[in-house]
PDB file of C-alpha atoms in Angstrom:
ATOM      1  CA  MET M  15       0.068  16.309   5.698  1.00 74.00           C
ATOM      2  CA  LYS M  16      -0.789  19.598   4.197  1.00 85.00           C
ATOM      3  CA  THR M  17       2.250  21.212   4.522  1.00 92.00           C
ATOM      4  CA  TRP M  18       6.061  20.522   4.121  1.00 94.00           C
ATOM      5  CA  SER M  19       6.480  21.327   8.140  1.00 91.00           C
ATOM      6  CA  ASP M  20       4.012  18.365   8.076  1.00 89.00           C
ATOM      7  CA  VAL M  21       5.936  16.145   6.502  1.00 92.00           C
ATOM      8  CA  ALA M  22       8.993  17.062   8.185  1.00 92.00           C
ATOM      9  CA  GLU M  23       7.238  15.425  11.484  1.00 85.00           C
ATOM     10  CA  VAL M  24       6.897  11.899   9.832  1.00 85.00           C
ATOM     11  CA  GLN M  25       9.509  12.255   7.067  1.00 92.00           C
ATOM     12  CA  PRO M  26      12.155  14.379   7.867  1.00 93.00           C
ATOM     13  CA  LEU M  27      14.485  13.433   5.019  1.00 94.00           C
ATOM     14  CA  VAL M  28      12.147  13.168   2.386  1.00 95.00           C
ATOM     15  CA  SER M  29      10.777  16.646   3.218  1.00 95.00           C
ATOM     16  CA  LYS M  30      14.705  18.045   3.829  1.00 95.00           C
ATOM     17  CA  ILE M  31      15.624  16.678  -0.175  1.00 96.00           C
ATOM     18  CA  ILE M  32      12.549  17.756  -1.823  1.00 96.00           C
ATOM     19  CA  THR M  33      12.215  21.066  -0.270  1.00 95.00           C
ATOM     20  CA  ASN M  34      16.173  21.709  -0.967  1.00 95.00           C
ATOM     21  CA  SER M  35      15.476  20.977  -4.439  1.00 94.00           C
ATOM     22  CA  ILE M  36      12.608  23.438  -4.917  1.00 93.00           C
ATOM     23  CA  LYS M  37      14.706  25.902  -3.023  1.00 93.00           C
ATOM     24  CA  LYS M  38      17.552  25.584  -5.809  1.00 92.00           C
ATOM     25  CA  ASP M  39      15.205  25.184  -8.460  1.00 89.00           C
ATOM     26  CA  ARG M  40      16.566  21.724  -9.102  1.00 91.00           C
ATOM     27  CA  VAL M  41      13.242  19.880  -8.998  1.00 92.00           C
ATOM     28  CA  SER M  42      14.100  16.257 -10.418  1.00 92.00           C
ATOM     29  CA  HIS M  43      12.568  15.403 -14.074  1.00 91.00           C
ATOM     30  CA  ALA M  44      11.711  12.247 -12.198  1.00 93.00           C
ATOM     31  CA  TYR M  45      11.041  10.738  -8.771  1.00 96.00           C
ATOM     32  CA  LEU M  46      10.289   7.442  -7.568  1.00 96.00           C
ATOM     33  CA  LEU M  47       8.724   7.466  -4.029  1.00 97.00           C
ATOM     34  CA  GLN M  48       8.871   4.127  -2.285  1.00 95.00           C
ATOM     35  CA  GLY M  49       7.502   3.421   1.013  1.00 90.00           C
ATOM     36  CA  GLU M  50       4.405   1.345   2.988  1.00 81.00           C
ATOM     37  CA  ARG M  51       1.010   2.574   2.678  1.00 75.00           C
ATOM     38  CA  GLY M  52       0.134   5.175   4.657  1.00 74.00           C
ATOM     39  CA  THR M  53       3.526   6.599   4.882  1.00 84.00           C
ATOM     40  CA  GLY M  54       2.399   9.831   2.757  1.00 87.00           C
ATOM     41  CA  LYS M  55       3.249   8.993  -0.774  1.00 93.00           C
ATOM     42  CA  GLU M  56       0.296  10.619  -2.516  1.00 93.00           C
ATOM     43  CA  ALA M  57       0.357  13.680   0.046  1.00 92.00           C
ATOM     44  CA  ILE M  58       3.896  14.223  -0.812  1.00 95.00           C
ATOM     45  CA  ALA M  59       3.501  13.810  -4.805  1.00 96.00           C
ATOM     46  CA  ARG M  60       0.348  16.371  -4.193  1.00 96.00           C
ATOM     47  CA  LEU M  61       2.523  18.894  -2.425  1.00 96.00           C
ATOM     48  CA  LEU M  62       5.304  18.746  -5.152  1.00 96.00           C
ATOM     49  CA  ALA M  63       2.677  19.057  -7.761  1.00 96.00           C
ATOM     50  CA  LYS M  64       1.447  22.352  -5.740  1.00 96.00           C
ATOM     51  CA  GLY M  65       4.522  23.768  -5.377  1.00 93.00           C
ATOM     52  CA  LEU M  66       5.376  23.725  -9.330  1.00 93.00           C
ATOM     53  CA  PHE M  67       2.318  25.787  -9.903  1.00 94.00           C
ATOM     54  CA  CYS M  68       1.103  27.827  -6.766  1.00 94.00           C
ATOM     55  CA  GLU M  69       0.457  31.254  -7.699  1.00 91.00           C
ATOM     56  CA  HIS M  70       1.319  32.700  -4.403  1.00 94.00           C
ATOM     57  CA  LYS M  71       3.896  30.383  -2.975  1.00 92.00           C
ATOM     58  CA  GLN M  72       5.480  31.443   0.227  1.00 92.00           C
ATOM     59  CA  GLY M  73       9.171  29.947   0.285  1.00 93.00           C
ATOM     60  CA  VAL M  74       8.368  26.369  -0.479  1.00 94.00           C
ATOM     61  CA  GLU M  75       4.836  25.927   0.913  1.00 95.00           C
ATOM     62  CA  PRO M  76       2.116  26.197  -1.681  1.00 96.00           C
ATOM     63  CA  CYS M  77      -0.793  28.118  -0.411  1.00 96.00           C
ATOM     64  CA  HIS M  78      -3.457  25.808  -0.917  1.00 95.00           C
ATOM     65  CA  THR M  79      -6.117  28.705  -1.599  1.00 95.00           C
ATOM     66  CA  CYS M  80      -5.299  29.786  -4.988  1.00 96.00           C
ATOM     67  CA  THR M  81      -6.997  28.342  -8.135  1.00 95.00           C
ATOM     68  CA  ALA M  82      -3.887  25.923  -9.202  1.00 95.00           C
ATOM     69  CA  CYS M  83      -3.766  24.563  -5.490  1.00 96.00           C
ATOM     70  CA  LYS M  84      -7.123  23.901  -5.583  1.00 96.00           C
ATOM     71  CA  ARG M  85      -7.589  22.218  -8.577  1.00 96.00           C
ATOM     72  CA  ILE M  86      -4.657  20.035  -8.050  1.00 96.00           C
ATOM     73  CA  GLU M  87      -6.185  19.106  -4.850  1.00 94.00           C
ATOM     74  CA  SER M  88      -9.404  17.707  -6.431  1.00 94.00           C
ATOM     75  CA  ARG M  89      -7.429  16.368  -9.383  1.00 94.00           C
ATOM     76  CA  ASN M  90      -8.743  18.716 -11.812  1.00 94.00           C
ATOM     77  CA  HIS M  91      -5.726  20.482 -12.856  1.00 94.00           C
ATOM     78  CA  PRO M  92      -5.578  20.204 -16.796  1.00 91.00           C
ATOM     79  CA  ASP M  93      -1.740  19.954 -16.584  1.00 92.00           C
ATOM     80  CA  VAL M  94      -1.389  17.421 -13.855  1.00 94.00           C
ATOM     81  CA  HIS M  95      -2.027  13.916 -14.727  1.00 93.00           C
ATOM     82  CA  TRP M  96      -2.684  11.222 -12.553  1.00 95.00           C
ATOM     83  CA  VAL M  97      -2.186   7.666 -13.547  1.00 95.00           C
ATOM     84  CA  GLU M  98      -3.564   4.629 -11.574  1.00 93.00           C
ATOM     85  CA  PRO M  99      -4.114   0.903 -12.039  1.00 90.00           C
ATOM     86  CA  ASP M 100      -6.922  -0.054 -14.332  1.00 85.00           C
ATOM     87  CA  GLY M 101      -8.366  -3.177 -12.723  1.00 77.00           C
ATOM     88  CA  GLN M 102      -4.890  -4.887 -10.989  1.00 77.00           C
ATOM     89  CA  SER M 103      -2.244  -3.300 -13.251  1.00 87.00           C
ATOM     90  CA  ILE M 104      -1.624   0.064 -15.408  1.00 92.00           C
ATOM     91  CA  LYS M 105      -1.976  -1.263 -19.017  1.00 92.00           C
ATOM     92  CA  MET M 106      -0.222  -0.027 -21.906  1.00 91.00           C
ATOM     93  CA  ASP M 107      -3.178   1.826 -23.512  1.00 92.00           C
ATOM     94  CA  GLN M 108      -3.188   4.098 -20.225  1.00 92.00           C
ATOM     95  CA  ILE M 109       0.641   4.834 -20.860  1.00 90.00           C
ATOM     96  CA  ARG M 110       0.031   5.247 -24.587  1.00 88.00           C
ATOM     97  CA  ASN M 111      -2.566   8.211 -23.819  1.00 89.00           C
ATOM     98  CA  LEU M 112      -0.208   9.923 -21.461  1.00 86.00           C
ATOM     99  CA  GLN M 113       2.538   9.746 -24.180  1.00 80.00           C
ATOM    100  CA  LYS M 114       0.326  11.616 -26.399  1.00 81.00           C
ATOM    101  CA  GLU M 115      -0.069  14.437 -23.696  1.00 76.00           C
ATOM    102  CA  PHE M 116       3.882  14.568 -23.558  1.00 69.00           C
ATOM    103  CA  THR M 117       3.742  15.839 -26.981  1.00 71.00           C
ATOM    104  CA  TYR M 118       1.391  19.070 -26.075  1.00 71.00           C
ATOM    105  CA  SER M 119       2.389  22.096 -24.202  1.00 66.00           C
ATOM    106  CA  GLY M 120       0.657  22.780 -20.886  1.00 62.00           C
ATOM    107  CA  VAL M 121      -2.411  24.060 -21.135  1.00 65.00           C
ATOM    108  CA  GLU M 122      -2.505  27.038 -18.734  1.00 70.00           C
ATOM    109  CA  SER M 123       1.680  26.724 -18.294  1.00 74.00           C
ATOM    110  CA  ASN M 124       4.998  25.462 -19.915  1.00 80.00           C
ATOM    111  CA  GLN M 125       4.846  22.988 -16.680  1.00 86.00           C
ATOM    112  CA  LYS M 126       3.283  19.666 -16.805  1.00 89.00           C
ATOM    113  CA  VAL M 127       3.162  16.768 -14.156  1.00 93.00           C
ATOM    114  CA  TYR M 128       2.400  12.807 -14.074  1.00 93.00           C
ATOM    115  CA  ILE M 129       1.475  11.107 -11.112  1.00 96.00           C
ATOM    116  CA  ILE M 130       1.701   7.571 -11.356  1.00 96.00           C
ATOM    117  CA  ILE M 131       0.183   5.646  -8.538  1.00 95.00           C
ATOM    118  CA  GLY M 132       0.845   1.922  -8.099  1.00 93.00           C
ATOM    119  CA  ALA M 133       3.925   1.842 -10.211  1.00 94.00           C
ATOM    120  CA  ASP M 134       5.041  -1.619  -9.857  1.00 91.00           C
ATOM    121  CA  THR M 135       1.892  -2.435 -11.176  1.00 90.00           C
ATOM    122  CA  LEU M 136       2.972  -1.462 -14.819  1.00 91.00           C
ATOM    123  CA  THR M 137       2.604  -4.145 -17.454  1.00 89.00           C
ATOM    124  CA  VAL M 138       5.902  -4.955 -18.942  1.00 88.00           C
ATOM    125  CA  ASN M 139       4.783  -3.216 -22.426  1.00 89.00           C
ATOM    126  CA  ALA M 140       3.780   0.075 -20.228  1.00 91.00           C
ATOM    127  CA  ALA M 141       6.641  -0.004 -18.097  1.00 90.00           C
ATOM    128  CA  ASN M 142       8.996  -0.208 -21.696  1.00 88.00           C
ATOM    129  CA  ARG M 143       6.652   2.749 -22.942  1.00 87.00           C
ATOM    130  CA  ILE M 144       7.228   5.023 -20.094  1.00 89.00           C
ATOM    131  CA  LEU M 145      10.896   4.705 -20.387  1.00 87.00           C
ATOM    132  CA  LYS M 146      10.898   7.059 -23.570  1.00 77.00           C
ATOM    133  CA  PHE M 147       9.646   9.952 -21.164  1.00 75.00           C
ATOM    134  CA  LEU M 148      11.977   9.284 -18.453  1.00 84.00           C
ATOM    135  CA  GLU M 149      14.802   8.916 -21.365  1.00 80.00           C
ATOM    136  CA  GLU M 150      14.141  11.676 -23.116  1.00 75.00           C
ATOM    137  CA  PRO M 151      12.572  14.146 -20.106  1.00 67.00           C
ATOM    138  CA  SER M 152      11.259  17.760 -21.022  1.00 67.00           C
ATOM    139  CA  LYS M 153      12.905  20.539 -19.079  1.00 66.00           C
ATOM    140  CA  LYS M 154       9.268  21.298 -17.728  1.00 83.00           C
ATOM    141  CA  THR M 155       7.981  17.697 -17.255  1.00 86.00           C
ATOM    142  CA  THR M 156       7.743  16.065 -14.082  1.00 92.00           C
ATOM    143  CA  ALA M 157       7.191  12.440 -13.204  1.00 93.00           C
ATOM    144  CA  ILE M 158       6.184  11.100  -9.944  1.00 96.00           C
ATOM    145  CA  MET M 159       5.956   7.466  -9.214  1.00 96.00           C
ATOM    146  CA  LEU M 160       4.539   5.602  -6.207  1.00 96.00           C
ATOM    147  CA  THR M 161       5.037   2.304  -5.492  1.00 94.00           C
ATOM    148  CA  GLU M 162       4.780   0.094  -2.146  1.00 87.00           C
ATOM    149  CA  ASN M 163       6.932  -2.400  -4.032  1.00 82.00           C
ATOM    150  CA  SER M 164       9.931  -1.126  -5.263  1.00 81.00           C
ATOM    151  CA  GLN M 165      11.316  -4.492  -6.151  1.00 81.00           C
ATOM    152  CA  SER M 166       8.897  -4.947  -8.767  1.00 84.00           C
ATOM    153  CA  ILE M 167      10.041  -1.493 -10.413  1.00 90.00           C
ATOM    154  CA  ILE M 168      12.455  -2.588 -13.463  1.00 89.00           C
ATOM    155  CA  PRO M 169      15.861  -1.356 -13.371  1.00 91.00           C
ATOM    156  CA  THR M 170      16.006   0.867 -16.241  1.00 91.00           C
ATOM    157  CA  ILE M 171      13.072   2.978 -14.382  1.00 92.00           C
ATOM    158  CA  ARG M 172      14.750   3.180 -11.086  1.00 91.00           C
ATOM    159  CA  SER M 173      18.129   4.298 -12.938  1.00 91.00           C
ATOM    160  CA  ARG M 174      16.469   7.056 -14.114  1.00 91.00           C
ATOM    161  CA  CYS M 175      14.712   8.508 -11.341  1.00 93.00           C
ATOM    162  CA  GLN M 176      15.709  10.214  -8.011  1.00 95.00           C
ATOM    163  CA  VAL M 177      14.455   7.157  -5.763  1.00 95.00           C
ATOM    164  CA  ILE M 178      13.229   8.637  -2.329  1.00 95.00           C
ATOM    165  CA  ASP M 179      12.653   6.066   0.629  1.00 94.00           C
ATOM    166  CA  LEU M 180       9.783   6.833   2.866  1.00 93.00           C
ATOM    167  CA  GLN M 181      10.391   5.431   6.402  1.00 88.00           C
ATOM    168  CA  PRO M 182       7.480   3.238   8.247  1.00 80.00           C
ATOM    169  CA  LEU M 183       5.486   5.404  10.273  1.00 76.00           C
ATOM    170  CA  ASN M 184       5.780   4.296  14.296  1.00 76.00           C
ATOM    171  CA  PRO M 185       2.950   1.800  14.919  1.00 75.00           C
ATOM    172  CA  THR M 186       2.948   2.764  18.825  1.00 81.00           C
ATOM    173  CA  ASN M 187       2.191   6.193  18.147  1.00 80.00           C
ATOM    174  CA  PHE M 188      -0.559   5.624  15.647  1.00 85.00           C
ATOM    175  CA  GLN M 189      -1.837   3.243  17.715  1.00 90.00           C
ATOM    176  CA  GLN M 190      -2.356   5.990  20.423  1.00 89.00           C
ATOM    177  CA  GLN M 191      -3.905   8.094  17.796  1.00 86.00           C
ATOM    178  CA  LEU M 192      -6.248   5.520  17.659  1.00 92.00           C
ATOM    179  CA  ILE M 193      -7.157   4.725  21.109  1.00 93.00           C
ATOM    180  CA  ASP M 194      -7.304   8.712  21.466  1.00 90.00           C
ATOM    181  CA  ALA M 195      -9.963   8.768  18.815  1.00 90.00           C
ATOM    182  CA  GLU M 196     -11.840   6.438  20.968  1.00 92.00           C
ATOM    183  CA  VAL M 197     -11.070   3.023  19.184  1.00 95.00           C
ATOM    184  CA  GLN M 198     -10.592   0.095  21.498  1.00 94.00           C
ATOM    185  CA  ASP M 199      -7.299  -1.286  22.552  1.00 93.00           C
ATOM    186  CA  ARG M 200      -7.454  -4.373  20.619  1.00 91.00           C
ATOM    187  CA  SER M 201      -9.146  -2.906  17.497  1.00 94.00           C
ATOM    188  CA  ALA M 202      -6.069  -0.278  17.523  1.00 94.00           C
ATOM    189  CA  LYS M 203      -3.374  -2.719  17.682  1.00 93.00           C
ATOM    190  CA  LEU M 204      -4.811  -4.960  15.046  1.00 94.00           C
ATOM    191  CA  ILE M 205      -5.847  -1.884  12.724  1.00 94.00           C
ATOM    192  CA  SER M 206      -2.499  -0.018  13.442  1.00 90.00           C
ATOM    193  CA  ALA M 207      -0.584  -3.432  12.032  1.00 89.00           C
ATOM    194  CA  LEU M 208      -2.471  -3.061   8.830  1.00 89.00           C
ATOM    195  CA  THR M 209      -2.782   0.729   8.061  1.00 85.00           C
ATOM    196  CA  ASN M 210      -0.928   4.001   8.930  1.00 75.00           C
ATOM    197  CA  ASN M 211      -3.441   5.907   7.145  1.00 77.00           C
ATOM    198  CA  LEU M 212      -5.943   7.591   9.711  1.00 79.00           C
ATOM    199  CA  GLU M 213      -8.677   8.007   7.592  1.00 82.00           C
ATOM    200  CA  GLU M 214      -8.466   4.505   6.419  1.00 86.00           C
ATOM    201  CA  ALA M 215      -7.926   3.093  10.084  1.00 91.00           C
ATOM    202  CA  MET M 216     -10.970   4.690  11.144  1.00 93.00           C
ATOM    203  CA  ALA M 217     -13.238   3.462   8.385  1.00 94.00           C
ATOM    204  CA  LEU M 218     -11.824   0.104   9.112  1.00 95.00           C
ATOM    205  CA  ASN M 219     -13.108   0.366  12.542  1.00 95.00           C
ATOM    206  CA  GLU M 220     -16.336   1.173  11.915  1.00 95.00           C
ATOM    207  CA  ASP M 221     -16.591  -1.260   8.770  1.00 95.00           C
ATOM    208  CA  GLU M 222     -19.029  -4.181   9.207  1.00 96.00           C
ATOM    209  CA  TRP M 223     -17.405  -5.886   6.446  1.00 96.00           C
ATOM    210  CA  PHE M 224     -13.884  -5.399   8.413  1.00 96.00           C
ATOM    211  CA  ALA M 225     -15.764  -7.173  11.439  1.00 96.00           C
ATOM    212  CA  THR M 226     -16.704 -10.133   9.628  1.00 97.00           C
ATOM    213  CA  ALA M 227     -13.171 -10.431   8.295  1.00 97.00           C
ATOM    214  CA  ARG M 228     -11.487 -10.714  11.334  1.00 96.00           C
ATOM    215  CA  LYS M 229     -13.897 -13.167  12.631  1.00 97.00           C
ATOM    216  CA  LEU M 230     -13.217 -15.426   9.530  1.00 97.00           C
ATOM    217  CA  MET M 231      -9.565 -14.836   9.609  1.00 97.00           C
ATOM    218  CA  VAL M 232      -9.763 -16.558  13.287  1.00 96.00           C
ATOM    219  CA  GLN M 233     -12.131 -19.006  12.339  1.00 96.00           C
ATOM    220  CA  LEU M 234     -10.159 -20.532   9.090  1.00 96.00           C
ATOM    221  CA  VAL M 235      -6.794 -20.450  11.293  1.00 97.00           C
ATOM    222  CA  GLU M 236      -8.771 -22.512  14.039  1.00 95.00           C
ATOM    223  CA  ALA M 237     -10.416 -24.961  11.382  1.00 95.00           C
ATOM    224  CA  PHE M 238      -6.742 -26.141  10.535  1.00 94.00           C
ATOM    225  CA  THR M 239      -6.513 -27.350  14.084  1.00 92.00           C
ATOM    226  CA  ASP M 240      -9.988 -28.135  14.869  1.00 90.00           C
ATOM    227  CA  ALA M 241     -11.438 -29.423  11.660  1.00 89.00           C
ATOM    228  CA  PRO M 242      -8.672 -29.571   9.086  1.00 87.00           C
ATOM    229  CA  ASP M 243     -10.793 -31.905   6.719  1.00 86.00           C
ATOM    230  CA  ASP M 244     -13.478 -29.129   7.061  1.00 91.00           C
ATOM    231  CA  ALA M 245     -10.783 -26.098   5.812  1.00 92.00           C
ATOM    232  CA  TYR M 246     -11.100 -26.410   2.163  1.00 91.00           C
ATOM    233  CA  LEU M 247     -14.854 -26.635   2.324  1.00 94.00           C
ATOM    234  CA  PHE M 248     -14.430 -23.378   4.694  1.00 95.00           C
ATOM    235  CA  ILE M 249     -12.681 -21.312   2.190  1.00 95.00           C
ATOM    236  CA  HIS M 250     -15.105 -21.794  -0.588  1.00 95.00           C
ATOM    237  CA  ASN M 251     -18.184 -21.750   1.709  1.00 95.00           C
ATOM    238  CA  HIS M 252     -17.299 -18.806   3.810  1.00 96.00           C
ATOM    239  CA  TRP M 253     -14.062 -16.689   2.817  1.00 96.00           C
ATOM    240  CA  VAL M 254     -14.402 -16.225  -0.832  1.00 95.00           C
ATOM    241  CA  THR M 255     -17.850 -15.390  -0.889  1.00 95.00           C
ATOM    242  CA  ASN M 256     -16.823 -12.160   1.788  1.00 95.00           C
ATOM    243  CA  PHE M 257     -13.472 -11.547   0.004  1.00 96.00           C
ATOM    244  CA  LYS M 258     -14.892 -10.245  -3.283  1.00 93.00           C
ATOM    245  CA  GLU M 259     -12.508  -7.437  -4.240  1.00 91.00           C
ATOM    246  CA  ARG M 260      -8.961  -7.303  -4.670  1.00 88.00           C
ATOM    247  CA  LYS M 261      -8.220  -5.090  -1.852  1.00 88.00           C
ATOM    248  CA  GLU M 262     -10.616  -7.379   0.423  1.00 94.00           C
ATOM    249  CA  GLN M 263      -8.500 -10.482  -0.633  1.00 95.00           C
ATOM    250  CA  GLU M 264      -5.264  -8.739   0.134  1.00 93.00           C
ATOM    251  CA  GLN M 265      -6.830  -7.521   3.373  1.00 95.00           C
ATOM    252  CA  GLY M 266      -7.499 -11.102   3.933  1.00 97.00           C
ATOM    253  CA  LEU M 267      -4.261 -12.490   3.531  1.00 97.00           C
ATOM    254  CA  ASP M 268      -2.600  -9.543   5.727  1.00 96.00           C
ATOM    255  CA  LEU M 269      -4.928 -10.557   8.531  1.00 97.00           C
ATOM    256  CA  LEU M 270      -3.721 -14.212   7.958  1.00 97.00           C
ATOM    257  CA  LEU M 271      -0.276 -12.859   8.064  1.00 96.00           C
ATOM    258  CA  LEU M 272      -0.733 -11.179  11.607  1.00 96.00           C
ATOM    259  CA  ALA M 273      -2.524 -14.038  12.846  1.00 97.00           C
ATOM    260  CA  PHE M 274       0.095 -16.712  12.005  1.00 97.00           C
ATOM    261  CA  LYS M 275       3.108 -14.162  13.003  1.00 96.00           C
ATOM    262  CA  ASP M 276       1.059 -14.247  16.369  1.00 97.00           C
ATOM    263  CA  ILE M 277       1.754 -17.851  16.768  1.00 97.00           C
ATOM    264  CA  LEU M 278       5.339 -17.528  16.166  1.00 97.00           C
ATOM    265  CA  TYR M 279       5.610 -14.798  19.096  1.00 96.00           C
ATOM    266  CA  PHE M 280       3.643 -17.024  21.097  1.00 96.00           C
ATOM    267  CA  HIS M 281       6.528 -19.626  20.296  1.00 95.00           C
ATOM    268  CA  ILE M 282       9.375 -17.278  21.216  1.00 95.00           C
ATOM    269  CA  GLY M 283       7.952 -15.736  23.969  1.00 93.00           C
ATOM    270  CA  ASN M 284       7.447 -12.177  22.316  1.00 92.00           C
ATOM    271  CA  GLU M 285       3.557 -12.292  23.931  1.00 91.00           C
ATOM    272  CA  ASP M 286       3.757  -8.162  24.008  1.00 90.00           C
ATOM    273  CA  ARG M 287       3.862  -8.087  20.258  1.00 91.00           C
ATOM    274  CA  LEU M 288       0.758 -10.054  19.623  1.00 95.00           C
ATOM    275  CA  VAL M 289      -2.036  -8.109  17.766  1.00 94.00           C
ATOM    276  CA  VAL M 290      -4.701 -10.924  16.865  1.00 96.00           C
ATOM    277  CA  PHE M 291      -4.854 -12.790  19.874  1.00 96.00           C
ATOM    278  CA  THR M 292      -4.370 -11.802  23.726  1.00 92.00           C
ATOM    279  CA  PRO M 293      -1.507 -13.433  26.058  1.00 91.00           C
ATOM    280  CA  GLY M 294      -2.674 -16.392  27.988  1.00 90.00           C
ATOM    281  CA  GLU M 295      -5.637 -17.211  25.990  1.00 92.00           C
ATOM    282  CA  GLU M 296      -6.013 -21.066  25.759  1.00 93.00           C
ATOM    283  CA  ARG M 297      -6.810 -21.066  21.952  1.00 94.00           C
ATOM    284  CA  LEU M 298      -3.363 -19.493  21.360  1.00 95.00           C
ATOM    285  CA  GLU M 299      -1.636 -22.340  23.384  1.00 94.00           C
ATOM    286  CA  ARG M 300      -3.763 -24.758  21.737  1.00 94.00           C
ATOM    287  CA  LEU M 301      -2.660 -23.201  18.114  1.00 96.00           C
ATOM    288  CA  GLY M 302       1.140 -22.903  19.375  1.00 95.00           C
ATOM    289  CA  MET M 303       0.858 -26.669  20.388  1.00 94.00           C
ATOM    290  CA  TYR M 304      -0.281 -27.688  16.747  1.00 95.00           C
ATOM    291  CA  PHE M 305       2.210 -25.457  14.623  1.00 96.00           C
ATOM    292  CA  SER M 306       6.061 -25.824  15.189  1.00 96.00           C
ATOM    293  CA  GLN M 307       8.028 -23.009  14.658  1.00 96.00           C
ATOM    294  CA  GLU M 308       9.334 -24.397  11.324  1.00 96.00           C
ATOM    295  CA  LYS M 309       5.713 -25.003  10.186  1.00 97.00           C
ATOM    296  CA  LEU M 310       5.072 -21.462  10.680  1.00 97.00           C
ATOM    297  CA  VAL M 311       8.137 -20.004   9.160  1.00 96.00           C
ATOM    298  CA  SER M 312       6.792 -22.285   6.156  1.00 96.00           C
ATOM    299  CA  ILE M 313       2.995 -20.770   6.435  1.00 97.00           C
ATOM    300  CA  LEU M 314       4.424 -17.256   6.407  1.00 96.00           C
ATOM    301  CA  HIS M 315       6.613 -17.826   3.423  1.00 95.00           C
ATOM    302  CA  HIS M 316       3.353 -19.105   1.586  1.00 96.00           C
ATOM    303  CA  LEU M 317       1.584 -16.374   2.470  1.00 96.00           C
ATOM    304  CA  LEU M 318       3.740 -13.648   1.008  1.00 93.00           C
ATOM    305  CA  GLN M 319       3.778 -15.916  -2.032  1.00 93.00           C
ATOM    306  CA  ALA M 320       0.013 -15.926  -2.059  1.00 94.00           C
ATOM    307  CA  LYS M 321      -0.026 -12.038  -1.999  1.00 90.00           C
ATOM    308  CA  GLN M 322       2.450 -12.092  -4.886  1.00 86.00           C
ATOM    309  CA  LYS M 323       0.206 -14.251  -7.061  1.00 89.00           C
ATOM    310  CA  LEU M 324      -2.431 -11.886  -6.517  1.00 88.00           C
ATOM    311  CA  LYS M 325      -0.406  -8.980  -7.903  1.00 80.00           C
ATOM    312  CA  GLN M 326       0.118 -11.431 -10.935  1.00 79.00           C
ATOM    313  CA  ASN M 327      -3.608 -11.709 -11.523  1.00 81.00           C
ATOM    314  CA  VAL M 328      -3.711 -15.446 -10.577  1.00 91.00           C
ATOM    315  CA  HIS M 329      -7.134 -16.205  -9.906  1.00 94.00           C
ATOM    316  CA  PRO M 330      -7.826 -15.227  -5.929  1.00 94.00           C
ATOM    317  CA  THR M 331      -9.638 -18.764  -5.447  1.00 96.00           C
ATOM    318  CA  LEU M 332      -7.053 -21.094  -6.984  1.00 96.00           C
ATOM    319  CA  VAL M 333      -4.548 -18.567  -4.684  1.00 96.00           C
ATOM    320  CA  MET M 334      -6.509 -19.518  -1.381  1.00 97.00           C
ATOM    321  CA  GLU M 335      -6.935 -23.107  -2.199  1.00 95.00           C
ATOM    322  CA  GLN M 336      -2.965 -23.680  -2.885  1.00 96.00           C
ATOM    323  CA  LEU M 337      -2.653 -21.905   0.184  1.00 96.00           C
ATOM    324  CA  THR M 338      -4.832 -24.157   2.185  1.00 95.00           C
ATOM    325  CA  LEU M 339      -3.318 -27.462   0.927  1.00 94.00           C
ATOM    326  CA  GLN M 340       0.190 -25.702   1.753  1.00 95.00           C
ATOM    327  CA  ILE M 341      -0.682 -25.088   5.433  1.00 95.00           C
ATOM    328  CA  GLN M 342      -2.467 -28.640   5.713  1.00 91.00           C
ATOM    329  CA  ARG M 343       0.774 -30.322   4.607  1.00 86.00           C
TER     330      ARG M 343
END
């Protein structure tokens, strides 16, 4: 999404709210953009920053060609600061350094912008420190906070931001986009359930690691029915060695969520919603016979808990060990 017109096509309400603020010169001192991955949070933040610095703006649209726009695009503008998780969280030292910037005038103008990616990963101390800016905003300072998990944002931060909800993208339309880009139908259906970002989706489709991850996910689900005594060993010998990075571990749990959702859809007769398995295949029927609806609901709950534990920095091997035991019970 390069323009507000592009944003309006997928997030019409968001586009209207922000462009109206720009037109009336009433840009908020702090925004909280909340929405699923791929819904355009970073693109919107970048567009808003460009609109505040662009040298040749046409209405609400930045030109994208001036020095300011180009530097914002490449994250090299001295008055636009990006903060991202250092490891698995945004730490107090990062916010402390940001606070130092609050005390300085803009390098090239009186305007300053701070874009905080993954605001839900702020440690408690970091979140408390960021409140100082939100409570005492400078007229020429704008904070843009982005999150996929709005429930993890402390209420005192939420209450000081203009909260903007980004709507989930239509997975069917995105799936067709992938098919038009020559991604196989089954892969398109699965990948569109994992991301709404076209660039990320195409990378997953061509990634050998992801192909292996899909196979391991199915093998683990089948291990619970075919060789339950070996499932724990499978976790140690295959799963943890393939899912090493935080993002990979989260994707592994997302894949398992989709697989167990498929089995639940089989139970309730919604086979048109399958993304991992195909309607009528023998192994899906076997899995459906093994896992009751009640058990599947419990497993989905444990999977969501496992995702939350990863965000809380619990060791991923311990997370998978506990999850395996919970599924086996």
